[in-house]
Amino acid sequence: MKGNDLVDLHTQFTPDAADLRGISLCAGYGGLDLGLHIAEPRYRTVGYVERETHASATLVARMADAALAQAPIWDDLRSFDGLAWRGRVHLVAAGYPCQPFSQAGKRRGSADPRHLWPEVARVVSEIEPDWVFCENVEGHLDVGFADVVECLQGMDYRVKAGLFTAREAGASHRRRRLFILAHADRQRCRLLSGAAGRTGDDPSVEAVGYRRRELRSVCDQHGQPVVDAALADAEGAGGPPGVPVIPIFAPGPAELQAWADILDGRPDLQPAILRASDGLADRVDRSRGAGNGVCSLAAALAWATLKAAFDANG
């Protein structure tokens, strides 16, 4: 869709004090959005920008089953008009492409044609939201992160960031990711580490400070209860009488007894993701989505922790 196609609908999205509304850029499968909803039940994404067909189709499916609220989807970030949304949303979320920064790639940073941070920054400058919430790979700390911080500070945002893992949120895998939270203000940036932590030797990281102990304390007080509550809700939801409850996260590869207990009760279950050698084309998109996706509970933990850090020490 094109931004101008739905300008007349924007009056539906004028925020009030009871809502927290956002635009999701490079939305993928909605992991950031689900995480925000877990951490902030009053949150609603009112517009998505995502070019991958399979990811967009998944967003539509999640809207159909009410996991996500109904919202338009645009397919081109470069043509997306943020000005039309100024004053109508509180937040911009972005999981901009990781390939320019990932250890698995050539790490060309801004020289990579897939580098979309400048477009994200353009939309932020056009919308001028209260909050900016971003996610990327750990390698972003060494390549490009300092530029992102400088850019946000130049738009009068205060910035906090940290490394968080899916394992902290109850998963059996690590998936360590950098989460960045910026709030409209005029004070300097501060980098906070997640429970996973890292010492790092990048000058830009040292320049903004490294405060593992402070964030761990905030996380224990504010972030973890969000995850605990979400896990409790999931475990309590259950299914039809007599049907074993499937855990929200699959056991690890070596947890054979846990797998046996699940499959004894649910022998109908099939793997959600198969190897490429299985030759099923529909699984390729699923595998790609699993690699690119954001663990929603880790996003919820990151939001709650970093936001609490703003509240705790300004």
Short mmCIF file of C-alpha atoms in Angstrom, two decimals:
data_model
loop_
_atom_site.label_atom_id
_atom_site.label_comp_id
_atom_site.label_asym_id
_atom_site.label_seq_id
_atom_site.Cartn_x
_atom_site.Cartn_y
_atom_site.Cartn_z
CA MET A 1 0.00 0.00 0.00
CA LYS A 2 1.02 3.61 -0.46
CA GLY A 3 0.97 6.04 2.42
CA ASN A 4 -1.39 8.44 0.70
CA ASP A 5 -3.99 5.70 0.14
CA LEU A 6 -5.04 5.76 3.78
CA VAL A 7 -4.43 9.34 4.87
CA ASP A 8 -8.19 9.81 5.29
CA LEU A 9 -8.22 7.02 7.90
CA HIS A 10 -5.68 8.69 10.17
CA THR A 11 -8.39 10.36 12.21
CA GLN A 12 -9.09 6.89 13.64
CA PHE A 13 -5.60 6.80 15.05
CA THR A 14 -5.43 10.10 16.92
CA PRO A 15 -3.93 9.00 20.26
CA ASP A 16 -5.43 9.83 23.62
CA ALA A 17 -4.13 9.50 27.16
CA ALA A 18 -5.42 5.93 27.49
CA ASP A 19 -3.61 4.57 24.43
CA LEU A 20 -0.06 3.87 23.35
CA ARG A 21 0.03 3.65 19.56
CA GLY A 22 2.87 3.01 17.20
CA ILE A 23 4.13 2.50 13.67
CA SER A 24 6.24 -0.61 13.03
CA LEU A 25 9.01 -0.26 10.41
CA CYS A 26 10.72 -3.34 8.93
CA ALA A 27 8.09 -5.15 10.97
CA GLY A 28 8.97 -8.71 9.96
CA TYR A 29 6.66 -11.17 11.71
CA GLY A 30 5.59 -8.71 14.40
CA GLY A 31 7.90 -9.85 17.20
CA LEU A 32 8.58 -6.32 18.43
CA ASP A 33 4.89 -5.50 18.28
CA LEU A 34 3.86 -8.57 20.23
CA GLY A 35 6.56 -7.79 22.79
CA LEU A 36 5.28 -4.26 23.20
CA HIS A 37 1.75 -5.56 23.67
CA ILE A 38 2.95 -8.00 26.34
CA ALA A 39 4.78 -5.26 28.22
CA GLU A 40 2.13 -2.57 27.58
CA PRO A 41 -1.35 -4.13 27.19
CA ARG A 42 -2.71 -0.74 26.06
CA TYR A 43 -0.29 -0.69 23.12
CA ARG A 44 -1.54 -1.01 19.55
CA THR A 45 0.35 -0.96 16.26
CA VAL A 46 -1.69 1.12 13.81
CA GLY A 47 0.54 0.71 10.75
CA TYR A 48 3.20 -1.68 9.46
CA VAL A 49 5.93 -1.32 6.85
CA GLU A 50 7.24 -4.65 5.55
CA ARG A 51 8.36 -5.67 2.06
CA GLU A 52 8.77 -9.45 2.50
CA THR A 53 5.67 -11.20 1.14
CA HIS A 54 5.71 -14.10 3.59
CA ALA A 55 6.18 -11.80 6.58
CA SER A 56 3.35 -9.53 5.42
CA ALA A 57 1.08 -12.54 4.92
CA THR A 58 1.90 -13.67 8.44
CA LEU A 59 0.99 -10.24 9.82
CA VAL A 60 -2.35 -10.48 8.02
CA ALA A 61 -2.90 -13.97 9.48
CA ARG A 62 -2.15 -12.69 12.98
CA MET A 63 -4.65 -9.88 12.45
CA ALA A 64 -7.21 -12.47 11.37
CA ASP A 65 -6.76 -14.52 14.54
CA ALA A 66 -6.72 -11.32 16.67
CA ALA A 67 -3.17 -11.79 17.91
CA LEU A 68 -2.50 -8.38 16.34
CA ALA A 69 -4.94 -5.50 15.85
CA GLN A 70 -6.12 -4.65 12.35
CA ALA A 71 -3.77 -2.18 10.65
CA PRO A 72 -2.63 -1.28 7.11
CA ILE A 73 0.65 -2.64 5.73
CA TRP A 74 2.95 -0.65 3.43
CA ASP A 75 5.53 -2.45 1.30
CA ASP A 76 8.14 0.27 0.78
CA LEU A 77 9.90 2.07 3.61
CA ARG A 78 11.57 4.50 1.24
CA SER A 79 8.23 5.89 0.04
CA PHE A 80 6.49 5.75 3.42
CA ASP A 81 5.25 9.21 4.48
CA GLY A 82 5.83 9.72 8.18
CA LEU A 83 4.55 13.30 8.16
CA ALA A 84 0.98 12.04 7.78
CA TRP A 85 1.32 10.29 11.15
CA ARG A 86 2.80 13.15 13.18
CA GLY A 87 0.74 13.72 16.31
CA ARG A 88 -1.15 10.46 15.77
CA VAL A 89 1.25 7.91 17.24
CA HIS A 90 3.45 7.82 20.33
CA LEU A 91 6.06 5.33 19.17
CA VAL A 92 8.09 4.14 16.19
CA ALA A 93 9.40 0.55 16.37
CA ALA A 94 11.97 -0.73 13.90
CA GLY A 95 13.77 -4.02 13.34
CA TYR A 96 15.85 -2.63 10.48
CA PRO A 97 17.92 -5.16 8.46
CA CYS A 98 20.82 -6.74 10.32
CA GLN A 99 22.85 -7.83 7.27
CA PRO A 100 25.04 -4.69 7.23
CA PHE A 101 26.13 -5.44 10.83
CA SER A 102 25.87 -9.20 11.31
CA GLN A 103 28.92 -11.35 12.02
CA ALA A 104 27.55 -13.74 9.41
CA GLY A 105 27.90 -11.17 6.62
CA LYS A 106 30.51 -8.82 5.18
CA ARG A 107 29.72 -6.11 7.76
CA ARG A 108 29.78 -3.29 5.23
CA GLY A 109 27.66 -1.04 7.43
CA SER A 110 26.40 2.06 5.63
CA ALA A 111 28.00 0.81 2.38
CA ASP A 112 25.57 -2.13 2.28
CA PRO A 113 22.58 -1.46 -0.04
CA ARG A 114 20.35 -3.06 2.61
CA HIS A 115 21.30 -0.38 5.14
CA LEU A 116 17.94 1.15 6.07
CA TRP A 117 18.71 3.08 9.25
CA PRO A 118 18.74 6.41 7.32
CA GLU A 119 15.16 5.71 6.20
CA VAL A 120 14.15 4.80 9.74
CA ALA A 121 15.73 8.04 10.97
CA ARG A 122 13.84 9.99 8.29
CA VAL A 123 10.51 8.55 9.45
CA VAL A 124 11.36 9.27 13.09
CA SER A 125 12.20 12.88 12.20
CA GLU A 126 8.91 13.20 10.31
CA ILE A 127 6.71 11.66 13.01
CA GLU A 128 8.59 13.01 16.06
CA PRO A 129 7.28 10.25 18.38
CA ASP A 130 7.79 10.19 22.13
CA TRP A 131 9.51 6.80 21.91
CA VAL A 132 11.72 4.93 19.43
CA PHE A 133 12.23 1.18 20.02
CA CYS A 134 14.69 -0.73 17.81
CA GLU A 135 16.19 -4.21 17.64
CA ASN A 136 19.25 -5.56 15.85
CA VAL A 137 22.02 -8.13 16.12
CA GLU A 138 24.79 -8.00 18.72
CA GLY A 139 27.33 -7.14 16.01
CA HIS A 140 25.58 -3.79 15.56
CA LEU A 141 27.45 -2.61 18.67
CA ASP A 142 30.70 -2.72 16.72
CA VAL A 143 29.35 -1.50 13.38
CA GLY A 144 26.87 1.33 13.06
CA PHE A 145 25.55 1.62 16.61
CA ALA A 146 27.49 4.80 17.37
CA ASP A 147 25.99 6.39 14.24
CA VAL A 148 22.48 5.45 15.36
CA VAL A 149 23.07 6.93 18.82
CA GLU A 150 24.51 10.12 17.35
CA CYS A 151 21.59 10.41 14.95
CA LEU A 152 18.99 9.98 17.69
CA GLN A 153 20.78 12.42 19.95
CA GLY A 154 20.84 14.90 17.09
CA MET A 155 17.03 14.67 17.04
CA ASP A 156 16.95 15.42 20.79
CA TYR A 157 16.38 11.88 22.02
CA ARG A 158 17.91 10.31 25.07
CA VAL A 159 19.04 6.76 24.40
CA LYS A 160 19.41 3.62 26.49
CA ALA A 161 20.36 0.24 25.06
CA GLY A 162 21.12 -3.27 26.21
CA LEU A 163 21.80 -6.84 25.14
CA PHE A 164 18.99 -9.27 25.94
CA THR A 165 18.59 -12.96 25.18
CA ALA A 166 15.62 -15.20 24.48
CA ARG A 167 16.96 -17.48 27.21
CA GLU A 168 16.38 -14.74 29.79
CA ALA A 169 12.74 -14.83 28.74
CA GLY A 170 12.43 -18.59 29.21
CA ALA A 171 13.52 -19.98 25.83
CA SER A 172 15.94 -22.86 25.36
CA HIS A 173 18.09 -20.90 22.87
CA ARG A 174 20.18 -17.77 23.39
CA ARG A 175 19.47 -15.37 20.48
CA ARG A 176 21.28 -12.39 21.98
CA ARG A 177 20.05 -9.12 20.50
CA LEU A 178 20.68 -5.42 20.94
CA PHE A 179 17.60 -3.40 21.89
CA ILE A 180 17.63 0.39 21.70
CA LEU A 181 15.08 2.60 23.44
CA ALA A 182 15.05 6.34 22.87
CA HIS A 183 12.85 8.94 24.53
CA ALA A 184 12.29 12.48 23.34
CA ASP A 185 14.48 14.58 25.61
CA ARG A 186 17.70 16.59 25.56
CA GLN A 187 20.12 14.61 27.72
CA ARG A 188 23.08 12.43 26.78
CA CYS A 189 22.98 8.78 25.75
CA ARG A 190 23.73 5.96 28.15
CA LEU A 191 24.34 2.32 27.20
CA LEU A 192 23.11 -0.33 29.62
CA SER A 193 23.86 -4.03 29.33
CA GLY A 194 21.29 -6.77 29.57
CA ALA A 195 21.73 -9.73 31.88
CA ALA A 196 23.70 -11.38 29.10
CA GLY A 197 26.15 -8.48 29.18
CA ARG A 198 29.40 -7.93 27.31
CA THR A 199 32.46 -5.89 28.00
CA GLY A 200 33.04 -4.80 24.41
CA ASP A 201 36.00 -2.80 23.18
CA ASP A 202 34.31 -0.47 20.73
CA PRO A 203 35.12 3.18 21.54
CA SER A 204 31.54 4.26 20.91
CA VAL A 205 30.31 1.84 23.58
CA GLU A 206 32.85 3.08 26.12
CA ALA A 207 31.93 6.67 25.32
CA VAL A 208 28.33 6.23 26.41
CA GLY A 209 29.07 4.15 29.48
CA TYR A 210 28.56 0.53 30.48
CA ARG A 211 26.39 -0.10 33.52
CA ARG A 212 25.63 -3.79 33.90
CA ARG A 213 24.94 -3.72 37.63
CA GLU A 214 22.48 -0.85 37.32
CA LEU A 215 20.46 -2.53 34.57
CA ARG A 216 20.47 -5.92 36.31
CA SER A 217 18.88 -4.29 39.34
CA VAL A 218 16.26 -2.56 37.21
CA CYS A 219 15.60 -5.78 35.29
CA ASP A 220 15.00 -7.75 38.50
CA GLN A 221 12.57 -5.10 39.72
CA HIS A 222 10.66 -4.35 36.54
CA GLY A 223 11.53 -6.46 33.50
CA GLN A 224 11.29 -10.02 34.81
CA PRO A 225 7.78 -9.73 36.29
CA VAL A 226 6.53 -8.87 32.79
CA VAL A 227 8.00 -12.09 31.42
CA ASP A 228 6.87 -14.17 34.41
CA ALA A 229 3.30 -12.93 34.01
CA ALA A 230 3.28 -13.68 30.29
CA LEU A 231 4.61 -17.19 30.85
CA ALA A 232 2.06 -17.79 33.60
CA ASP A 233 -0.77 -16.66 31.34
CA ALA A 234 0.44 -18.96 28.56
CA GLU A 235 0.77 -21.95 30.87
CA GLY A 236 -2.64 -21.34 32.37
CA ALA A 237 -4.44 -20.99 29.06
CA GLY A 238 -4.53 -24.72 28.38
CA GLY A 239 -6.57 -26.34 25.64
CA PRO A 240 -9.42 -28.83 25.30
CA PRO A 241 -9.94 -31.07 28.33
CA GLY A 242 -7.52 -33.97 28.41
CA VAL A 243 -5.15 -32.46 25.84
CA PRO A 244 -1.67 -31.73 27.25
CA VAL A 245 -0.61 -28.09 27.24
CA ILE A 246 2.19 -27.30 24.77
CA PRO A 247 4.90 -25.13 26.35
CA ILE A 248 5.36 -21.65 24.92
CA PHE A 249 9.00 -22.51 24.10
CA ALA A 250 10.14 -25.88 22.78
CA PRO A 251 12.68 -27.81 24.89
CA GLY A 252 16.33 -27.69 23.89
CA PRO A 253 17.81 -30.30 21.53
CA ALA A 254 19.35 -32.27 24.41
CA GLU A 255 16.25 -32.23 26.63
CA LEU A 256 15.12 -35.66 25.52
CA GLN A 257 12.82 -36.41 28.46
CA ALA A 258 10.99 -33.12 27.99
CA TRP A 259 10.48 -33.95 24.31
CA ALA A 260 9.29 -37.44 25.23
CA ASP A 261 6.74 -36.05 27.69
CA ILE A 262 5.34 -33.66 25.08
CA LEU A 263 5.21 -36.19 22.24
CA ASP A 264 3.67 -38.89 24.45
CA GLY A 265 0.72 -36.59 25.00
CA ARG A 266 0.67 -35.02 21.53
CA PRO A 267 1.95 -37.55 18.95
CA ASP A 268 0.26 -35.48 16.23
CA LEU A 269 2.83 -32.68 16.52
CA GLN A 270 5.18 -32.09 13.61
CA PRO A 271 8.32 -29.94 13.41
CA ALA A 272 7.56 -26.32 12.54
CA ILE A 273 10.88 -25.88 10.76
CA LEU A 274 12.71 -28.49 8.69
CA ARG A 275 16.16 -28.35 7.17
CA ALA A 276 16.60 -27.01 3.64
CA SER A 277 17.56 -30.53 2.50
CA ASP A 278 13.97 -31.62 3.12
CA GLY A 279 13.16 -29.76 -0.08
CA LEU A 280 9.85 -28.19 0.94
CA ALA A 281 9.64 -24.70 -0.49
CA ASP A 282 7.17 -23.41 2.11
CA ARG A 283 9.67 -24.23 4.85
CA VAL A 284 12.33 -21.94 3.38
CA ASP A 285 10.31 -18.86 4.29
CA ARG A 286 9.66 -20.26 7.76
CA SER A 287 13.34 -20.94 8.31
CA ARG A 288 14.23 -17.45 7.11
CA GLY A 289 11.59 -15.97 9.36
CA ALA A 290 12.91 -17.87 12.36
CA GLY A 291 16.38 -16.50 11.71
CA ASN A 292 15.22 -12.92 11.29
CA GLY A 293 12.46 -12.93 13.88
CA VAL A 294 12.40 -11.20 17.24
CA CYS A 295 11.56 -13.22 20.35
CA SER A 296 8.52 -11.30 21.59
CA LEU A 297 9.14 -12.08 25.26
CA ALA A 298 12.73 -10.86 24.96
CA ALA A 299 11.37 -7.67 23.38
CA ALA A 300 8.93 -7.31 26.27
CA LEU A 301 11.77 -7.80 28.75
CA ALA A 302 13.91 -5.24 26.92
CA TRP A 303 11.13 -2.64 26.78
CA ALA A 304 10.17 -3.04 30.44
CA THR A 305 13.78 -2.97 31.59
CA LEU A 306 14.97 -0.03 29.53
CA LYS A 307 11.83 2.00 30.17
CA ALA A 308 12.18 1.35 33.89
CA ALA A 309 15.77 2.57 33.63
CA PHE A 310 14.47 5.86 32.27
CA ASP A 311 12.01 6.05 35.15
CA ALA A 312 14.61 5.06 37.75
CA ASN A 313 17.47 7.39 36.91
CA GLY A 314 16.15 9.83 34.34
#
